[in-house]
């Protein structure tokens, strides 16, 4: 899928990820919903690193080595920042706010990906 439909794969993955966050927000009080949501969430998010690195390498062209190095820095910075913001959100609004925050971020990701047809995702088959 990465070679044949990178952008479509990212859009589907992010959309399902957003739907699972929405489902957890609405039905998070039910253990079955949490279990199913967590499994589907993991499946949709599992390819994120591959998708993002491929799109970044394609876009960077000759500068792919530098771009991918910076990707690691940004990824780890996002993890650290997310921990801080998550702690603040947990303290201010409780754990029930997490699915809604993730939903908003995932929808933002869908919007950015949808708009990045030419600048971030090379049209057509990669293979």
PDB file of C-alpha atoms in Angstrom:
ATOM      1  CA  UNK A   1       0.000   0.000   0.000  1.00  0.00           C
ATOM      2  CA  UNK A   2       2.911   2.354   0.649  1.00  0.00           C
ATOM      3  CA  UNK A   3       4.108   2.006  -2.941  1.00  0.00           C
ATOM      4  CA  UNK A   4       0.716   2.037  -4.642  1.00  0.00           C
ATOM      5  CA  UNK A   5      -1.439   4.338  -2.520  1.00  0.00           C
ATOM      6  CA  UNK A   6       0.553   6.216   0.107  1.00  0.00           C
ATOM      7  CA  UNK A   7      -1.721   9.240   0.473  1.00  0.00           C
ATOM      8  CA  UNK A   8      -4.885   7.138   0.403  1.00  0.00           C
ATOM      9  CA  UNK A   9      -3.416   4.826   3.045  1.00  0.00           C
ATOM     10  CA  UNK A  10      -2.582   7.780   5.284  1.00  0.00           C
ATOM     11  CA  UNK A  11      -6.071   9.250   4.825  1.00  0.00           C
ATOM     12  CA  UNK A  12      -7.763   5.926   5.623  1.00  0.00           C
ATOM     13  CA  UNK A  13      -5.483   5.291   8.589  1.00  0.00           C
ATOM     14  CA  UNK A  14      -6.012   8.757  10.073  1.00  0.00           C
ATOM     15  CA  UNK A  15      -9.762   8.640   9.440  1.00  0.00           C
ATOM     16  CA  UNK A  16     -10.173   5.288  11.187  1.00  0.00           C
ATOM     17  CA  UNK A  17      -7.882   6.543  13.968  1.00  0.00           C
ATOM     18  CA  UNK A  18     -10.162   9.596  14.381  1.00  0.00           C
ATOM     19  CA  UNK A  19     -13.260   7.397  14.396  1.00  0.00           C
ATOM     20  CA  UNK A  20     -11.763   5.194  17.104  1.00  0.00           C
ATOM     21  CA  UNK A  21     -10.961   8.263  19.207  1.00  0.00           C
ATOM     22  CA  UNK A  22     -14.562   9.405  18.728  1.00  0.00           C
ATOM     23  CA  UNK A  23     -15.830   5.948  19.696  1.00  0.00           C
ATOM     24  CA  UNK A  24     -13.661   5.957  22.819  1.00  0.00           C
ATOM     25  CA  UNK A  25     -14.959   9.404  23.694  1.00  0.00           C
ATOM     26  CA  UNK A  26     -18.564   8.295  23.319  1.00  0.00           C
ATOM     27  CA  UNK A  27     -18.342   4.716  24.638  1.00  0.00           C
ATOM     28  CA  UNK A  28     -15.175   4.725  26.753  1.00  0.00           C
ATOM     29  CA  UNK A  29     -17.107   3.697  29.839  1.00  0.00           C
ATOM     30  CA  UNK A  30     -17.686   0.239  28.292  1.00  0.00           C
ATOM     31  CA  UNK A  31     -14.708  -2.137  28.607  1.00  0.00           C
ATOM     32  CA  UNK A  32     -15.572  -3.885  25.332  1.00  0.00           C
ATOM     33  CA  UNK A  33     -15.474  -0.585  23.444  1.00  0.00           C
ATOM     34  CA  UNK A  34     -12.107   0.250  24.973  1.00  0.00           C
ATOM     35  CA  UNK A  35     -10.670  -3.138  24.015  1.00  0.00           C
ATOM     36  CA  UNK A  36     -11.972  -3.038  20.433  1.00  0.00           C
ATOM     37  CA  UNK A  37     -11.032   0.628  20.085  1.00  0.00           C
ATOM     38  CA  UNK A  38      -7.501   0.018  21.345  1.00  0.00           C
ATOM     39  CA  UNK A  39      -6.950  -2.866  18.911  1.00  0.00           C
ATOM     40  CA  UNK A  40      -8.215  -0.915  15.896  1.00  0.00           C
ATOM     41  CA  UNK A  41      -6.358   2.189  17.080  1.00  0.00           C
ATOM     42  CA  UNK A  42      -3.123   0.194  17.209  1.00  0.00           C
ATOM     43  CA  UNK A  43      -3.687  -1.243  13.750  1.00  0.00           C
ATOM     44  CA  UNK A  44      -4.340   2.168  12.215  1.00  0.00           C
ATOM     45  CA  UNK A  45      -1.479   3.928  13.976  1.00  0.00           C
ATOM     46  CA  UNK A  46       1.046   1.126  13.505  1.00  0.00           C
ATOM     47  CA  UNK A  47       1.996   2.203   9.984  1.00  0.00           C
ATOM     48  CA  UNK A  48       2.304   5.902  10.785  1.00  0.00           C
ATOM     49  CA  UNK A  49       6.090   5.926  10.971  1.00  0.00           C
ATOM     50  CA  UNK A  50       6.440   4.145   7.620  1.00  0.00           C
ATOM     51  CA  UNK A  51       3.862   6.381   5.949  1.00  0.00           C
ATOM     52  CA  UNK A  52       5.370   9.605   7.269  1.00  0.00           C
ATOM     53  CA  UNK A  53       8.965   8.665   6.551  1.00  0.00           C
ATOM     54  CA  UNK A  54       8.099   7.637   2.997  1.00  0.00           C
ATOM     55  CA  UNK A  55       6.213  10.868   2.290  1.00  0.00           C
ATOM     56  CA  UNK A  56       9.025  12.893   3.839  1.00  0.00           C
ATOM     57  CA  UNK A  57      11.738  11.108   1.851  1.00  0.00           C
ATOM     58  CA  UNK A  58       9.772  11.555  -1.379  1.00  0.00           C
ATOM     59  CA  UNK A  59       9.247  15.248  -0.712  1.00  0.00           C
ATOM     60  CA  UNK A  60      12.829  15.927   0.414  1.00  0.00           C
ATOM     61  CA  UNK A  61      14.402  14.245  -2.616  1.00  0.00           C
ATOM     62  CA  UNK A  62      18.187  14.765  -2.445  1.00  0.00           C
ATOM     63  CA  UNK A  63      17.890  16.063   1.127  1.00  0.00           C
ATOM     64  CA  UNK A  64      16.163  12.933   2.404  1.00  0.00           C
ATOM     65  CA  UNK A  65      18.991  12.019   4.822  1.00  0.00           C
ATOM     66  CA  UNK A  66      18.794  15.372   6.577  1.00  0.00           C
ATOM     67  CA  UNK A  67      14.990  15.420   6.487  1.00  0.00           C
ATOM     68  CA  UNK A  68      14.719  11.952   7.994  1.00  0.00           C
ATOM     69  CA  UNK A  69      17.239  12.874  10.696  1.00  0.00           C
ATOM     70  CA  UNK A  70      15.119  15.896  11.559  1.00  0.00           C
ATOM     71  CA  UNK A  71      12.055  13.645  11.570  1.00  0.00           C
ATOM     72  CA  UNK A  72      13.546  11.688  14.470  1.00  0.00           C
ATOM     73  CA  UNK A  73      14.176  14.913  16.393  1.00  0.00           C
ATOM     74  CA  UNK A  74      10.650  16.194  15.759  1.00  0.00           C
ATOM     75  CA  UNK A  75       9.078  12.810  16.588  1.00  0.00           C
ATOM     76  CA  UNK A  76      10.888  12.592  19.931  1.00  0.00           C
ATOM     77  CA  UNK A  77      10.153  16.246  20.701  1.00  0.00           C
ATOM     78  CA  UNK A  78       6.475  15.580  20.008  1.00  0.00           C
ATOM     79  CA  UNK A  79       6.530  12.633  22.417  1.00  0.00           C
ATOM     80  CA  UNK A  80       8.072  14.798  25.137  1.00  0.00           C
ATOM     81  CA  UNK A  81       5.708  17.710  24.461  1.00  0.00           C
ATOM     82  CA  UNK A  82       2.733  15.364  24.325  1.00  0.00           C
ATOM     83  CA  UNK A  83       3.674  14.031  27.750  1.00  0.00           C
ATOM     84  CA  UNK A  84       3.694  17.536  29.193  1.00  0.00           C
ATOM     85  CA  UNK A  85       0.456  18.593  27.506  1.00  0.00           C
ATOM     86  CA  UNK A  86      -1.133  15.251  28.419  1.00  0.00           C
ATOM     87  CA  UNK A  87      -0.233  15.762  32.065  1.00  0.00           C
ATOM     88  CA  UNK A  88      -1.735  19.236  32.025  1.00  0.00           C
ATOM     89  CA  UNK A  89      -4.874  17.950  30.279  1.00  0.00           C
ATOM     90  CA  UNK A  90      -5.195  15.068  32.738  1.00  0.00           C
ATOM     91  CA  UNK A  91      -4.890  17.418  35.694  1.00  0.00           C
ATOM     92  CA  UNK A  92      -7.299  19.994  34.248  1.00  0.00           C
ATOM     93  CA  UNK A  93      -9.983  17.837  32.631  1.00  0.00           C
ATOM     94  CA  UNK A  94      -9.374  14.187  33.550  1.00  0.00           C
ATOM     95  CA  UNK A  95      -8.735  11.118  31.421  1.00  0.00           C
ATOM     96  CA  UNK A  96     -12.064  11.478  29.635  1.00  0.00           C
ATOM     97  CA  UNK A  97     -10.659  14.450  27.703  1.00  0.00           C
ATOM     98  CA  UNK A  98      -7.975  12.387  25.956  1.00  0.00           C
ATOM     99  CA  UNK A  99     -10.155  10.806  23.239  1.00  0.00           C
ATOM    100  CA  UNK A 100     -11.559  14.229  22.329  1.00  0.00           C
ATOM    101  CA  UNK A 101      -8.108  15.788  22.132  1.00  0.00           C
ATOM    102  CA  UNK A 102      -6.897  12.900  19.966  1.00  0.00           C
ATOM    103  CA  UNK A 103      -9.990  13.210  17.777  1.00  0.00           C
ATOM    104  CA  UNK A 104      -9.249  16.891  17.141  1.00  0.00           C
ATOM    105  CA  UNK A 105      -5.587  16.162  16.328  1.00  0.00           C
ATOM    106  CA  UNK A 106      -6.491  13.260  14.030  1.00  0.00           C
ATOM    107  CA  UNK A 107      -9.044  15.364  12.137  1.00  0.00           C
ATOM    108  CA  UNK A 108      -6.375  18.060  11.759  1.00  0.00           C
ATOM    109  CA  UNK A 109      -4.067  15.372  10.353  1.00  0.00           C
ATOM    110  CA  UNK A 110      -6.729  14.302   7.851  1.00  0.00           C
ATOM    111  CA  UNK A 111      -7.185  17.918   6.739  1.00  0.00           C
ATOM    112  CA  UNK A 112      -3.431  18.472   6.318  1.00  0.00           C
ATOM    113  CA  UNK A 113      -3.004  15.189   4.439  1.00  0.00           C
ATOM    114  CA  UNK A 114      -5.992  15.899   2.234  1.00  0.00           C
ATOM    115  CA  UNK A 115      -4.498  19.282   1.322  1.00  0.00           C
ATOM    116  CA  UNK A 116      -1.007  17.897   0.716  1.00  0.00           C
ATOM    117  CA  UNK A 117      -1.818  16.215  -2.585  1.00  0.00           C
ATOM    118  CA  UNK A 118       1.062  17.849  -4.453  1.00  0.00           C
ATOM    119  CA  UNK A 119       3.439  19.078  -1.785  1.00  0.00           C
ATOM    120  CA  UNK A 120       3.599  16.058   0.491  1.00  0.00           C
ATOM    121  CA  UNK A 121       2.382  13.076  -1.503  1.00  0.00           C
ATOM    122  CA  UNK A 122       3.552  12.413  -4.998  1.00  0.00           C
ATOM    123  CA  UNK A 123       0.516  11.576  -7.187  1.00  0.00           C
ATOM    124  CA  UNK A 124       0.240   8.121  -8.716  1.00  0.00           C
ATOM    125  CA  UNK A 125       1.926   4.848  -8.002  1.00  0.00           C
ATOM    126  CA  UNK A 126       5.290   4.794  -6.241  1.00  0.00           C
ATOM    127  CA  UNK A 127       6.052   1.261  -7.467  1.00  0.00           C
TER     128      UNK A 127
END
